[in-house]
Tab-separated table of C-alpha atoms and ligand atoms in Angstrom:
chain	number	residue	atom	x	y	z
P	1	MET	CA	89.265	246.200	241.533
P	2	LYS	CA	87.537	247.395	238.381
P	3	LYS	CA	84.448	245.252	239.193
P	4	LEU	CA	84.310	246.674	242.753
P	5	PHE	CA	84.458	250.222	241.345
P	6	VAL	CA	81.526	249.514	238.945
P	7	VAL	CA	79.450	247.952	241.766
P	8	LEU	CA	80.045	250.984	244.013
P	9	LEU	CA	79.085	253.309	241.135
P	10	VAL	CA	75.805	251.440	240.568
P	11	LEU	CA	74.957	251.481	244.295
P	12	LEU	CA	75.642	255.227	244.477
P	13	ALA	CA	73.418	255.908	241.466
P	14	ALA	CA	70.613	253.791	242.947
P	15	SER	CA	70.702	255.551	246.339
P	16	LEU	CA	70.584	258.958	244.631
P	17	ALA	CA	67.677	257.888	242.415
P	18	PHE	CA	65.550	256.288	245.186
P	19	GLY	CA	66.681	258.252	248.281
P	20	ALA	CA	67.242	256.942	251.773
P	21	GLY	CA	63.478	256.700	252.367
P	22	GLY	CA	63.151	254.122	249.640
P	23	GLN	CA	60.523	256.259	247.832
P	24	GLN	CA	60.854	257.203	244.181
P	25	GLN	CA	62.258	260.763	244.134
P	26	SER	CA	60.129	262.983	241.988
P	27	GLY	CA	63.136	264.958	240.883
P	28	GLY	CA	64.589	268.001	242.596
P	29	GLY	CA	66.341	266.736	245.715
P	30	VAL	CA	64.814	266.501	249.193
P	31	THR	CA	62.426	268.560	251.307
P	32	ARG	CA	64.032	270.869	253.867
P	33	GLY	CA	64.355	268.960	257.133
P	34	MET	CA	63.632	265.583	255.502
P	35	ASP	CA	65.680	262.786	253.928
P	36	ARG	CA	63.347	262.701	250.888
P	37	LYS	CA	60.965	264.963	248.944
P	38	ILE	CA	57.480	264.913	250.492
P	39	VAL	CA	54.206	265.317	248.626
P	40	MET	CA	51.426	267.521	250.019
P	41	GLY	CA	47.896	267.579	248.692
P	42	TYR	CA	46.311	270.959	249.419
P	43	SER	CA	42.594	271.760	248.997
P	44	GLN	CA	42.036	275.529	248.952
P	45	ILE	CA	38.559	277.111	249.115
P	46	GLY	CA	38.871	279.334	246.047
P	47	ALA	CA	39.865	282.943	245.293
P	48	GLU	CA	36.995	284.944	246.817
P	49	SER	CA	39.069	287.699	248.405
P	50	GLU	CA	42.439	289.467	248.486
P	51	TRP	CA	43.059	287.582	251.706
P	52	ARG	CA	42.507	284.170	250.088
P	53	THR	CA	44.854	285.023	247.225
P	54	ALA	CA	47.536	286.082	249.701
P	55	CYS	CA	47.067	282.822	251.605
P	56	THR	CA	47.344	280.744	248.411
P	57	ASN	CA	50.464	282.615	247.318
P	58	SER	CA	52.015	282.035	250.739
P	59	VAL	CA	51.347	278.268	250.631
P	60	LYS	CA	52.758	277.926	247.096
P	61	ALA	CA	55.836	280.039	247.857
P	62	ALA	CA	56.550	278.072	251.022
P	63	ALA	CA	56.225	274.748	249.141
P	64	GLU	CA	58.886	276.016	246.723
P	65	GLU	CA	61.037	277.217	249.615
P	66	TYR	CA	60.795	273.855	251.435
P	67	ASN	CA	61.009	271.848	248.187
P	68	VAL	CA	57.692	270.157	248.907
P	69	GLU	CA	55.869	268.690	245.910
P	70	LEU	CA	52.483	270.472	246.120
P	71	ILE	CA	49.343	269.108	244.505
P	72	PHE	CA	47.107	272.186	244.757
P	73	SER	CA	43.352	272.203	244.192
P	74	ASP	CA	41.046	275.287	244.030
P	75	ALA	CA	37.514	274.238	245.051
P	76	GLN	CA	35.723	277.330	243.698
P	77	GLN	CA	33.915	277.677	247.058
P	78	LYS	CA	32.296	274.217	246.709
P	79	GLN	CA	32.615	271.655	249.515
P	80	GLU	CA	32.006	268.770	247.112
P	81	ASN	CA	35.024	269.870	245.083
P	82	GLN	CA	37.097	269.770	248.258
P	83	MET	CA	35.868	266.236	248.964
P	84	GLN	CA	36.828	265.098	245.445
P	85	ALA	CA	40.280	266.641	245.730
P	86	ILE	CA	40.926	265.077	249.128
P	87	ARG	CA	39.824	261.613	247.907
P	88	SER	CA	42.222	262.028	245.006
P	89	PHE	CA	45.027	262.891	247.439
P	90	ILE	CA	44.238	259.706	249.381
P	91	ARG	CA	44.349	257.633	246.158
P	92	GLN	CA	47.706	259.229	245.313
P	93	LYS	CA	48.959	258.292	248.791
P	94	VAL	CA	50.314	261.794	249.474
P	95	ASP	CA	52.467	262.203	252.577
P	96	VAL	CA	50.311	264.926	254.120
P	97	ILE	CA	47.059	266.748	253.373
P	98	GLY	CA	46.458	270.465	253.942
P	99	PHE	CA	42.981	271.934	253.603
P	100	THR	CA	40.935	275.002	254.379
P	101	PRO	CA	37.340	273.880	255.015
P	102	VAL	CA	34.918	276.190	253.202
P	103	VAL	CA	32.349	275.552	255.960
P	104	GLU	CA	32.707	274.045	259.438
P	105	THR	CA	30.463	270.996	259.076
P	106	GLY	CA	30.088	267.960	256.778
P	107	TRP	CA	33.668	266.669	257.122
P	108	ASP	CA	33.213	263.699	259.468
P	109	ALA	CA	33.189	260.970	256.813
P	110	ILE	CA	36.115	262.225	254.785
P	111	LEU	CA	38.224	262.908	257.869
P	112	GLN	CA	37.595	259.270	258.833
P	113	GLU	CA	38.776	258.210	255.343
P	114	ILE	CA	41.954	260.262	255.775
P	115	LYS	CA	42.494	258.759	259.244
P	116	ASP	CA	41.945	255.221	257.876
P	117	ALA	CA	44.503	255.972	255.162
P	118	GLY	CA	46.986	256.976	257.879
P	119	ILE	CA	47.657	260.384	256.291
P	120	PRO	CA	48.252	263.362	258.622
P	121	VAL	CA	45.998	266.348	257.905
P	122	ILE	CA	46.689	270.007	258.633
P	123	CYS	CA	43.607	272.260	258.827
P	124	VAL	CA	44.555	275.758	257.652
P	125	ASP	CA	42.789	279.078	258.351
P	126	ARG	CA	39.284	277.808	259.224
P	127	GLN	CA	38.301	275.066	261.670
P	128	VAL	CA	35.822	272.190	261.398
P	129	THR	CA	32.982	271.169	263.704
P	130	LEU	CA	32.545	267.393	264.030
P	131	ALA	CA	29.560	265.366	265.216
P	132	ALA	CA	28.848	265.450	268.946
P	133	GLY	CA	31.358	263.498	270.981
P	134	LYS	CA	34.107	263.696	268.357
P	135	LYS	CA	37.216	265.761	269.109
P	136	GLN	CA	38.918	267.747	266.283
P	137	GLU	CA	42.286	266.665	267.662
P	138	ASP	CA	41.455	262.999	266.974
P	139	TYR	CA	41.059	263.681	263.249
P	140	ILE	CA	43.020	266.887	262.543
P	141	THR	CA	46.744	266.578	263.202
P	142	ALA	CA	47.268	270.344	263.527
P	143	PHE	CA	45.351	273.604	263.034
P	144	ILE	CA	47.050	276.730	261.721
P	145	GLY	CA	44.993	279.907	261.767
P	146	SER	CA	43.651	282.917	263.643
P	147	ASN	CA	41.405	283.344	266.628
P	148	MET	CA	38.336	284.588	264.767
P	149	GLU	CA	36.346	285.390	267.922
P	150	LEU	CA	39.168	287.593	269.210
P	151	GLU	CA	39.309	289.487	265.899
P	152	ALA	CA	35.618	290.427	266.189
P	153	GLN	CA	35.999	291.335	269.871
P	154	LYS	CA	38.813	293.706	268.884
P	155	ALA	CA	36.471	295.233	266.272
P	156	VAL	CA	33.779	295.854	268.908
P	157	GLN	CA	36.284	297.491	271.241
P	158	TRP	CA	37.596	299.737	268.449
P	159	ILE	CA	34.057	300.791	267.446
P	160	VAL	CA	32.873	301.461	271.013
P	161	ASN	CA	35.966	303.526	271.764
P	162	TYR	CA	35.682	305.525	268.527
P	163	MET	CA	31.965	306.198	268.911
P	164	LYS	CA	32.604	307.405	272.472
P	165	THR	CA	35.527	309.696	271.577
P	166	THR	CA	34.749	310.799	268.006
P	167	GLY	CA	31.401	309.453	266.845
P	168	ASN	CA	29.947	309.776	263.354
P	169	SER	CA	28.565	312.946	261.718
P	170	ARG	CA	25.281	312.581	263.605
P	171	LYS	CA	26.071	311.268	267.069
P	172	LYS	CA	28.499	310.189	269.744
P	173	ASP	CA	28.009	307.240	272.067
P	174	ASP	CA	26.999	308.625	275.483
P	175	GLY	CA	26.171	305.146	276.762
P	176	LYS	CA	22.450	305.826	276.379
P	177	VAL	CA	21.697	306.853	272.765
P	178	ASP	CA	21.036	303.925	270.398
P	179	ILE	CA	23.990	303.125	268.165
P	180	ASN	CA	22.583	301.296	265.124
P	181	VAL	CA	24.835	298.708	263.496
P	182	ALA	CA	24.685	296.936	260.124
P	183	ILE	CA	26.674	293.710	259.857
P	184	LEU	CA	27.981	292.110	256.664
P	185	GLU	CA	28.754	288.491	257.537
P	186	GLY	CA	31.110	286.158	255.691
P	187	THR	CA	30.244	282.846	254.061
P	188	THR	CA	27.451	281.348	256.169
P	189	GLY	CA	28.680	278.419	258.241
P	190	SER	CA	32.365	279.081	257.595
P	191	GLY	CA	34.706	279.042	260.569
P	192	ALA	CA	35.458	282.714	259.983
P	193	GLN	CA	31.785	283.717	259.929
P	194	VAL	CA	30.849	281.504	262.891
P	195	GLY	CA	33.803	282.701	264.969
P	196	ARG	CA	33.493	286.382	264.138
P	197	THR	CA	29.744	286.364	264.759
P	198	ALA	CA	30.241	284.644	268.107
P	199	GLY	CA	32.988	287.095	269.070
P	200	TRP	CA	30.875	290.089	268.003
P	201	ASN	CA	27.753	288.881	269.862
P	202	LYS	CA	29.747	288.098	273.041
P	203	GLU	CA	31.469	291.499	273.145
P	204	ILE	CA	28.633	293.772	271.978
P	205	ALA	CA	26.348	292.325	274.687
P	206	LYS	CA	28.328	294.491	277.126
P	207	TYR	CA	26.898	297.594	275.398
P	208	PRO	CA	23.064	297.361	275.433
P	209	ASN	CA	22.641	300.650	273.523
P	210	TYR	CA	24.207	298.997	270.428
P	211	LYS	CA	21.386	297.703	268.219
P	212	THR	CA	21.925	295.471	265.190
P	213	ILE	CA	19.414	296.716	262.627
P	214	PHE	CA	20.791	294.846	259.589
P	215	ARG	CA	22.647	291.541	259.364
P	216	GLN	CA	23.228	289.617	256.113
P	217	THR	CA	25.935	287.569	254.424
P	218	GLY	CA	28.048	289.177	251.722
P	219	ASN	CA	29.946	285.889	251.293
P	220	PHE	CA	33.325	287.575	251.820
P	221	THR	CA	33.213	289.123	248.334
P	222	ARG	CA	33.413	292.774	247.261
P	223	ALA	CA	30.528	292.389	244.791
P	224	GLU	CA	28.128	290.887	247.309
P	225	GLY	CA	29.133	293.369	249.989
P	226	GLN	CA	28.219	296.165	247.583
P	227	GLN	CA	24.909	294.551	246.563
P	228	VAL	CA	23.761	294.069	250.150
P	229	MET	CA	24.764	297.604	251.173
P	230	GLU	CA	22.992	299.057	248.127
P	231	ALA	CA	19.774	297.362	249.271
P	232	TRP	CA	20.221	298.704	252.828
P	233	MET	CA	20.858	302.203	251.436
P	234	LYS	CA	17.490	302.031	249.644
P	235	SER	CA	15.595	300.833	252.729
P	236	PRO	CA	13.550	303.073	255.088
P	237	GLN	CA	16.219	302.556	257.804
P	238	ALA	CA	19.086	303.725	255.559
P	239	ASN	CA	19.580	306.929	257.541
P	240	ASP	CA	19.608	305.052	260.844
P	241	ILE	CA	22.856	303.151	260.191
P	242	ASP	CA	25.594	304.575	262.445
P	243	VAL	CA	28.194	301.806	262.048
P	244	LEU	CA	28.936	299.094	259.486
P	245	PHE	CA	30.891	296.047	260.676
P	246	ALA	CA	32.082	293.874	257.769
P	247	GLN	CA	33.631	290.482	258.555
P	248	ASN	CA	36.253	291.061	255.855
P	249	ASP	CA	37.808	293.998	253.995
P	250	ASP	CA	36.519	292.960	250.561
P	251	MET	CA	32.886	293.306	251.646
P	252	ALA	CA	33.659	296.625	253.365
P	253	ILE	CA	35.285	297.974	250.176
P	254	GLY	CA	32.227	296.957	248.154
P	255	ALA	CA	29.927	298.539	250.746
P	256	ILE	CA	31.905	301.786	250.646
P	257	ASP	CA	31.031	302.158	246.955
P	258	ALA	CA	27.344	301.692	247.813
P	259	VAL	CA	27.502	304.271	250.620
P	260	LYS	CA	29.081	306.834	248.285
P	261	ALA	CA	26.530	306.059	245.537
P	262	ALA	CA	23.810	306.841	248.095
P	263	GLY	CA	25.347	310.279	248.644
P	264	LYS	CA	26.743	309.542	252.106
P	265	LYS	CA	30.322	309.858	253.386
P	266	PRO	CA	31.789	306.462	254.383
P	267	GLY	CA	34.039	306.807	257.418
P	268	VAL	CA	32.155	309.917	258.571
P	269	ASP	CA	28.370	309.474	258.189
P	270	ILE	CA	28.750	305.717	258.650
P	271	ILE	CA	31.733	304.415	260.613
P	272	ILE	CA	33.111	301.337	258.834
P	273	VAL	CA	35.270	298.650	260.438
P	274	SER	CA	36.346	295.328	258.922
P	275	ILE	CA	38.815	292.447	259.318
P	276	ASP	CA	41.842	291.180	257.326
P	277	ALA	CA	44.114	294.260	256.814
P	278	VAL	CA	44.709	293.642	253.094
P	279	LYS	CA	46.205	296.349	250.858
P	280	GLY	CA	42.764	297.381	249.600
P	281	ALA	CA	41.817	298.233	253.189
P	282	PHE	CA	44.908	300.410	253.600
P	283	ASP	CA	44.011	302.273	250.403
P	284	ALA	CA	40.478	302.861	251.768
P	285	MET	CA	41.829	304.023	255.138
P	286	LEU	CA	44.184	306.475	253.435
P	287	ARG	CA	41.129	307.810	251.558
P	288	LYS	CA	39.446	308.146	254.986
P	289	GLU	CA	36.596	305.892	253.781
P	290	LEU	CA	37.382	302.878	255.971
P	291	ASN	CA	37.950	303.686	259.645
P	292	ALA	CA	39.791	300.577	260.837
P	293	THR	CA	40.708	297.003	259.980
P	294	ILE	CA	41.626	294.168	262.341
P	295	GLU	CA	44.507	292.085	261.003
P	296	CYS	CA	43.962	288.428	260.077
P	297	ASN	CA	47.229	286.898	258.926
P	298	PRO	CA	47.049	284.959	255.597
P	299	LEU	CA	50.817	284.356	255.351
P	300	LEU	CA	50.484	280.838	256.755
P	301	GLY	CA	52.573	278.945	254.164
P	302	PRO	CA	55.851	278.664	256.085
P	303	GLN	CA	54.038	277.475	259.225
P	304	VAL	CA	52.141	274.882	257.147
P	305	MET	CA	55.312	273.422	255.639
P	306	ASP	CA	57.262	273.536	258.897
P	307	THR	CA	54.417	271.750	260.685
P	308	ALA	CA	54.207	269.117	257.924
P	309	VAL	CA	57.929	268.354	258.248
P	310	LYS	CA	57.685	268.131	262.038
P	311	ILE	CA	54.696	265.765	261.808
P	312	LEU	CA	56.420	263.474	259.284
P	313	ASN	CA	59.584	263.477	261.400
P	314	LYS	CA	57.408	262.562	264.407
P	315	GLN	CA	58.631	265.665	266.221
P	316	PRO	CA	56.411	267.272	268.892
P	317	ILE	CA	54.063	270.005	267.667
P	318	THR	CA	51.552	272.380	269.305
P	319	TRP	CA	48.138	271.520	267.878
P	320	TRP	CA	47.137	275.205	267.358
P	321	VAL	CA	49.651	278.062	267.308
P	322	GLU	CA	47.485	281.196	267.207
P	323	SER	CA	48.507	283.862	264.702
P	324	LYS	CA	49.724	287.070	266.371
P	325	GLU	CA	47.769	289.940	264.833
P	326	SER	CA	47.559	293.735	264.990
P	327	GLN	CA	45.003	296.369	263.995
P	328	PHE	CA	45.143	299.512	261.892
P	329	ASP	CA	43.241	302.790	261.630
P	330	TRP	CA	43.828	306.411	260.603
P	331	THR	CA	46.424	306.818	263.351
P	332	ASN	CA	48.876	304.171	262.052
P	333	ALA	CA	47.804	303.055	258.531
P	334	GLU	CA	50.112	305.417	256.636
P	335	THR	CA	53.169	304.417	258.656
P	336	ALA	CA	52.427	300.701	258.457
P	337	TYR	CA	51.450	300.544	254.765
P	338	PRO	CA	54.958	300.429	253.166
P	339	SER	CA	55.910	297.285	255.091
P	340	ARG	CA	52.681	295.370	254.460
P	341	GLN	CA	53.260	292.035	252.694
P	342	TYR	CA	49.711	291.375	251.415
D	1	LIG	C1	39.810	284.313	257.612
D	1	LIG	C2	39.474	283.806	256.240
D	1	LIG	C3	38.467	284.704	255.617
D	1	LIG	C4	38.983	286.121	255.384
D	1	LIG	C5	38.281	286.455	254.117
D	1	LIG	O1	40.743	283.525	258.221
D	1	LIG	O2	38.950	282.497	256.292
D	1	LIG	O3	38.130	284.169	254.329
D	1	LIG	O4	38.689	287.006	256.425
D	1	LIG	C6	38.459	285.161	253.346
D	1	LIG	O5	38.806	287.550	253.427
D	1	LIG	O6	37.639	285.117	252.244
């Protein structure tokens, strides 16, 4: 009897230590929805904007919440750093890889390496473009992120409506007068820049009196948005700019400082619209310096972890669940601000 009791005790201790999945538990119980603790390798772009920080915080908080062991890597905006991190995840035989591609192209080889290693990969926030004939779905297990084209189309519609009904300090849009636009683009070649540029170009083509007189990347950062706008404010066409469209709030906020330094009133002399809807944008809208921002949801962490669990449990998933997003301007910013989470 005593021997049987000792044997049972040893078996119980072993099952607790190694879990039903047979894998060494790395302490701290099991992942929500799993019979063991899973390991996720995550390659994040960097920390270029308020949006990116909010996205990182969401992924880390959700990993805690789900009890996922997260190996997190910040690539400082460099694709080669992302490649190194991902190869390290493969060597560590993680259960699942999450990554936000800094640019759309150049991922074919490493996605093949991940596929050969049999590791599912979740693309988060920005998409990839593979060589002709290759389908994303054959290499990326799931995509979690926004419809970037739609965000820019919403921005066009907001601008056209505002210029028709209110206008800036110099003109209204009567359908005939030229409306001159300056565009601050995001990181060249990134899914967000490619998508938002495509969405803008598709929608603005409906309004032939809208002329793009400046277009340059500000790399999604406040500093570069300010530098580029400063240069435009010193150019001969400075007084021709009616509207500034910035592909993220951080560049718009930097540009606003440049507009003010040039002695002009942002939000009045130059109508300014951007994308993300981060807290800094709400502050600028309450100061009546930013006219509107189109929401781009960075709080993707829970969806990432839930999708990872479903994939590892071989449950059905929808390859891309589009984020549902709103938009804010002087009519609703004050009311919405208190409940904003990023
Ligand atoms: C959009 C995301 C963009 C944000 C920027 O999904 O990739 O990158 O709009 C961020 O703020 O830097």
